[in-house]
Amino acid sequence: MAKLNVNPTRMELANLKKRLNLASRGHKLLKDKQDELMRQFIQLIRKNNELRNQVEEKLEKAMQSFAMAKSLLHENYIEELMAVPSRSVSLNIDRKNIMSVRVPQMNFHYDDHTNDAADLSYGYLNSNGELDLTFEYLIDVMPDMLELAEIEKTCQLMADEIEKTRRRVNALEYMTIPQLEETIYFIRMKLDESERSAITRLMKVKDMGQ
């Protein structure tokens, strides 16, 4: 590891010791942050996998019910039913802080403050039970899909922060701190050498004076 290009003086030695102390403290803080980010990231990945399986299972049931309903109903009726939404839904996205990472926090807001499938406004004359089940499955899965999107985005942002933190930790551990230590060792050796030379000169002068 190449040392820093500095003058081997006691003042420079004191400055380098302060920098080394600061770098060591910064390395510890960043390492702790990296470990905590990894811990929370692993928890989120596990939760993400579990929730994704649940969402896929519910969506599969909804698609199966819809396929059955579509086979029993006239296609024009289904198109008319889907053309006009029975209610409006808005998505509110806030932010929360996880280890200095700003991640999304999402919420649905329904215009009538309900998400009950029984409130869907369509006639029952040309409908069937499979279509009702389809809507029930889809309404039930929407909060899970929203949570899944939130978790996946959070995982992405945390993964980016973990990588940035890892690079900073490695830069301190394998470059900055070793350079400072090498330079401090070099200055100490130079100062010790100068001190020995000065003592030797004094002893020679003393011998010559006797």
Coordinates of C-alpha atoms in Angstrom, one line a residue:
M1 CA 0.0 0.0 0.0
A2 CA 1.5 3.3 -1.1
K3 CA 1.9 5.9 1.6
L4 CA 0.6 9.4 1.4
N5 CA 2.9 12.1 0.1
V6 CA 3.4 14.3 3.2
N7 CA 6.3 15.8 5.1
P8 CA 7.6 13.6 8.0
T9 CA 7.0 16.2 10.8
R10 CA 5.4 15.8 14.2
M11 CA 2.6 18.2 13.3
E12 CA 1.8 16.0 10.2
L13 CA 2.0 12.9 12.4
A14 CA -0.6 14.4 14.8
N15 CA -2.9 15.3 11.9
L16 CA -2.6 11.8 10.4
K17 CA -3.4 10.2 13.8
K18 CA -6.6 12.4 14.0
R19 CA -7.6 11.4 10.4
L20 CA -6.9 7.7 11.2
N21 CA -9.1 7.9 14.3
L22 CA -11.9 9.6 12.3
A23 CA -11.6 7.0 9.5
S24 CA -11.7 4.1 12.0
R25 CA -14.8 5.5 13.7
G26 CA -16.5 6.1 10.3
H27 CA -15.6 2.6 9.2
K28 CA -17.2 1.1 12.3
L29 CA -20.4 3.2 11.9
L30 CA -20.7 2.3 8.2
K31 CA -20.0 -1.4 9.0
D32 CA -22.8 -1.3 11.6
K33 CA -25.1 0.4 9.1
Q34 CA -24.3 -2.2 6.5
D35 CA -25.0 -5.1 8.9
E36 CA -28.3 -3.6 10.0
L37 CA -29.3 -2.9 6.4
M38 CA -28.5 -6.5 5.5
R39 CA -30.5 -7.8 8.4
Q40 CA -33.6 -5.8 7.5
F41 CA -33.1 -6.6 3.8
I42 CA -33.1 -10.3 4.4
Q43 CA -36.3 -10.0 6.4
L44 CA -37.9 -8.1 3.6
I45 CA -36.8 -10.6 1.0
R46 CA -38.4 -13.4 3.0
K47 CA -41.6 -11.4 3.5
N48 CA -41.6 -10.6 -0.2
N49 CA -41.3 -14.2 -1.2
E50 CA -44.2 -15.2 1.1
L51 CA -46.4 -12.4 -0.1
R52 CA -45.6 -13.0 -3.8
N53 CA -46.7 -16.7 -3.4
Q54 CA -50.0 -15.5 -1.8
V55 CA -50.6 -13.0 -4.5
E56 CA -49.9 -15.4 -7.3
E57 CA -52.2 -18.0 -5.7
K58 CA -55.1 -15.5 -5.4
L59 CA -54.6 -14.2 -8.9
E60 CA -54.6 -17.8 -10.2
K61 CA -57.9 -18.4 -8.5
A62 CA -59.3 -15.1 -9.9
M63 CA -58.2 -16.0 -13.4
Q64 CA -59.7 -19.5 -13.1
S65 CA -63.0 -18.0 -12.0
F66 CA -63.0 -15.4 -14.7
A67 CA -62.2 -18.1 -17.4
M68 CA -65.2 -20.0 -16.1
A69 CA -67.4 -16.9 -16.0
K70 CA -66.4 -15.9 -19.5
S71 CA -67.2 -19.3 -20.9
L72 CA -70.8 -19.0 -19.5
L73 CA -71.5 -15.3 -20.3
H74 CA -71.8 -13.3 -23.5
E75 CA -68.6 -11.5 -24.3
N76 CA -70.4 -8.2 -25.0
Y77 CA -71.9 -8.2 -21.5
I78 CA -68.4 -8.6 -19.9
E79 CA -67.0 -5.8 -22.1
E80 CA -69.9 -3.5 -21.0
L81 CA -69.4 -4.5 -17.4
M82 CA -65.7 -3.6 -17.5
A83 CA -66.1 -0.4 -19.6
V84 CA -67.3 1.8 -16.7
P85 CA -65.7 1.4 -13.2
S86 CA -68.2 1.3 -10.3
R87 CA -66.0 3.4 -8.1
S88 CA -62.9 5.5 -8.2
V89 CA -59.7 4.6 -6.4
S90 CA -56.7 6.8 -5.6
L91 CA -53.2 5.8 -4.6
N92 CA -51.4 7.8 -1.9
I93 CA -47.6 7.4 -1.7
D94 CA -45.8 8.6 1.4
R95 CA -42.2 8.1 2.4
K96 CA -40.6 6.5 5.5
N97 CA -37.0 6.3 6.6
I98 CA -35.2 3.0 7.0
M99 CA -31.5 3.5 8.0
S100 CA -31.4 6.8 6.0
V101 CA -33.1 5.1 3.0
R102 CA -36.3 6.9 2.0
V103 CA -38.7 4.1 0.9
P104 CA -42.3 4.3 -0.3
Q105 CA -45.4 3.7 1.9
M106 CA -48.5 3.2 -0.3
N107 CA -52.2 3.2 0.5
F108 CA -55.4 2.9 -1.5
H109 CA -58.2 5.3 -1.0
Y110 CA -61.7 4.4 -2.2
D111 CA -64.3 7.1 -2.9
D112 CA -66.9 5.3 -0.8
H113 CA -64.5 4.0 1.9
T114 CA -65.4 0.4 1.2
N115 CA -64.0 -2.4 -0.8
D116 CA -66.8 -4.9 -0.4
A117 CA -67.5 -6.9 -3.5
A118 CA -71.3 -6.8 -2.7
D119 CA -71.3 -3.1 -3.4
L120 CA -70.2 -3.6 -7.1
S121 CA -72.9 -2.1 -9.3
Y122 CA -73.8 -4.6 -12.0
G123 CA -77.0 -6.6 -12.7
Y124 CA -77.4 -10.2 -11.7
L125 CA -79.7 -11.2 -14.6
N126 CA -76.8 -12.1 -17.0
S127 CA -74.3 -12.7 -14.3
N128 CA -73.2 -15.8 -12.5
G129 CA -71.5 -17.0 -9.3
E130 CA -68.1 -17.4 -11.0
L131 CA -68.0 -13.7 -12.0
D132 CA -68.9 -12.7 -8.4
L133 CA -66.0 -14.9 -7.2
T134 CA -63.7 -13.2 -9.7
F135 CA -64.4 -9.8 -8.3
E136 CA -64.1 -11.0 -4.7
Y137 CA -60.7 -12.5 -5.5
L138 CA -59.5 -9.4 -7.2
I139 CA -60.7 -7.0 -4.5
D140 CA -59.1 -9.3 -1.9
V141 CA -55.8 -9.4 -3.7
M142 CA -55.4 -5.6 -4.3
P143 CA -54.1 -4.7 -0.9
D144 CA -51.6 -7.6 -1.1
M145 CA -50.5 -6.5 -4.5
L146 CA -50.0 -2.9 -3.2
E147 CA -47.9 -4.2 -0.3
L148 CA -45.9 -6.4 -2.6
A149 CA -45.1 -3.4 -4.8
E150 CA -44.1 -1.5 -1.8
I151 CA -41.8 -4.2 -0.4
E152 CA -40.2 -4.9 -3.8
K153 CA -39.4 -1.2 -4.3
T154 CA -38.1 -1.0 -0.7
C155 CA -35.9 -4.0 -1.4
Q156 CA -34.5 -2.4 -4.6
L157 CA -33.7 0.9 -2.8
M158 CA -32.1 -0.9 0.2
A159 CA -30.0 -3.1 -2.2
D160 CA -28.7 0.1 -3.8
E161 CA -27.9 1.6 -0.4
I162 CA -26.2 -1.6 0.8
E163 CA -24.0 -1.6 -2.3
K164 CA -23.1 2.1 -1.8
T165 CA -22.3 1.4 1.9
R166 CA -20.3 -1.7 1.0
R167 CA -18.1 0.4 -1.4
R168 CA -17.5 3.0 1.2
V169 CA -16.6 0.4 3.9
N170 CA -14.2 -1.3 1.5
A171 CA -12.6 2.0 0.5
L172 CA -11.9 2.8 4.2
E173 CA -10.9 -0.7 5.1
Y174 CA -8.6 -1.5 2.2
M175 CA -7.3 1.9 1.0
T176 CA -7.8 4.9 3.3
I177 CA -7.0 3.3 6.7
P178 CA -4.0 1.2 5.4
Q179 CA -2.6 4.3 3.7
L180 CA -2.8 6.3 6.9
E181 CA -1.3 3.6 9.0
E182 CA 1.6 3.1 6.5
T183 CA 2.2 6.9 6.4
I184 CA 2.1 7.2 10.2
Y185 CA 4.6 4.3 10.5
F186 CA 6.9 5.9 7.9
I187 CA 6.8 9.3 9.7
R188 CA 7.5 7.6 13.0
M189 CA 10.5 5.8 11.5
K190 CA 11.8 9.1 10.0
L191 CA 11.4 10.9 13.3
D192 CA 13.1 8.2 15.3
E193 CA 15.9 8.1 12.7
S194 CA 16.3 11.9 13.0
E195 CA 16.3 11.7 16.8
R196 CA 19.0 9.0 16.8
S197 CA 21.1 11.0 14.4
A198 CA 20.7 14.1 16.6
I199 CA 21.8 12.1 19.7
T200 CA 24.8 10.7 17.8
R201 CA 25.9 14.2 16.7
L202 CA 25.6 15.4 20.3
M203 CA 27.6 12.5 21.6
K204 CA 30.4 13.2 19.0
V205 CA 30.4 16.9 19.9
K206 CA 30.7 16.0 23.5
D207 CA 33.6 13.6 22.9
M208 CA 35.4 16.2 20.8
G209 CA 35.1 18.7 23.6
Q210 CA 36.7 16.4 26.1

